């Protein structure tokens, strides 16, 4: 439960990576837009890349500096498993 923007800032600062994943039609586009507005200078990730193991691995291993928050639709259970293996 977050009460203010300060709590969100503290939560992000305490974690190396935060993934916001959700099934289609579950506010995913709104969450992705929110992350883009909050972190405009972050490395851009391909849209819904977490659904493609080769793109997930490439994105997560191509740089030492990744965005602190990544949002994406999650289309399959296997995509979640692959994300956890590469994160």
XYZ file of C-alpha atoms in Angstrom:
87
model
C 0.000 0.000 0.000
C 1.467 3.319 -1.082
C 0.290 6.552 0.523
C 2.249 9.165 -1.398
C 4.738 9.779 -4.161
C 7.521 9.641 -1.588
C 6.606 6.034 -0.797
C 6.767 5.157 -4.502
C 10.162 6.867 -4.848
C 11.472 4.963 -1.823
C 10.155 1.646 -3.164
C 11.806 2.204 -6.562
C 15.085 3.260 -4.924
C 15.167 0.094 -2.805
C 14.882 -2.276 -5.786
C 17.113 -2.744 -8.795
C 14.235 -3.611 -11.095
C 10.464 -3.472 -10.920
C 8.365 -5.261 -13.522
C 4.706 -4.356 -13.906
C 3.118 -7.113 -15.955
C -0.535 -7.692 -16.600
C -2.772 -9.654 -18.955
C -4.318 -7.965 -21.974
C -7.323 -5.776 -21.136
C -6.138 -5.231 -17.545
C -4.973 -1.584 -17.742
C -1.643 -2.529 -19.306
C -1.603 0.318 -21.808
C -2.330 2.806 -19.032
C 0.495 1.362 -16.929
C 2.934 1.485 -19.847
C 1.979 5.126 -20.533
C 2.399 5.960 -16.836
C 5.916 4.468 -16.781
C 6.896 6.334 -19.971
C 5.750 9.636 -18.457
C 7.445 9.003 -15.109
C 10.744 7.824 -16.617
C 11.090 9.717 -19.917
C 14.874 9.347 -20.131
C 14.995 5.620 -19.477
C 16.146 3.077 -22.008
C 13.212 2.349 -24.297
C 12.036 -1.227 -24.320
C 10.292 -2.826 -27.307
C 6.530 -2.959 -26.821
C 5.465 -6.101 -24.932
C 8.944 -7.572 -25.386
C 8.525 -9.823 -22.350
C 6.398 -12.147 -24.479
C 9.356 -13.081 -26.665
C 12.206 -14.915 -24.884
C 14.893 -13.784 -27.338
C 13.879 -10.113 -26.970
C 13.596 -10.433 -23.192
C 17.069 -11.889 -22.812
C 18.557 -9.384 -25.267
C 16.968 -6.377 -23.570
C 17.886 -7.469 -20.053
C 21.492 -8.314 -20.899
C 22.342 -5.576 -23.419
C 23.106 -2.866 -20.870
C 24.288 -2.415 -17.310
C 21.777 0.429 -16.879
C 18.177 -0.664 -17.290
C 15.080 1.369 -16.488
C 14.059 0.983 -12.845
C 10.459 0.196 -13.865
C 9.354 -1.833 -16.876
C 5.682 -2.303 -17.774
C 4.337 -4.770 -20.299
C 1.352 -6.901 -21.179
C 1.914 -10.560 -20.356
C 0.275 -12.783 -22.962
C 1.171 -16.261 -21.693
C 2.234 -18.084 -18.556
C 5.435 -19.117 -20.311
C 6.335 -15.451 -20.874
C 6.245 -14.901 -17.104
C 8.461 -17.936 -16.532
C 10.942 -16.722 -19.152
C 11.000 -13.230 -17.626
C 11.794 -14.627 -14.192
C 14.617 -16.743 -15.619
C 16.298 -13.767 -17.338
C 15.644 -11.023 -14.787
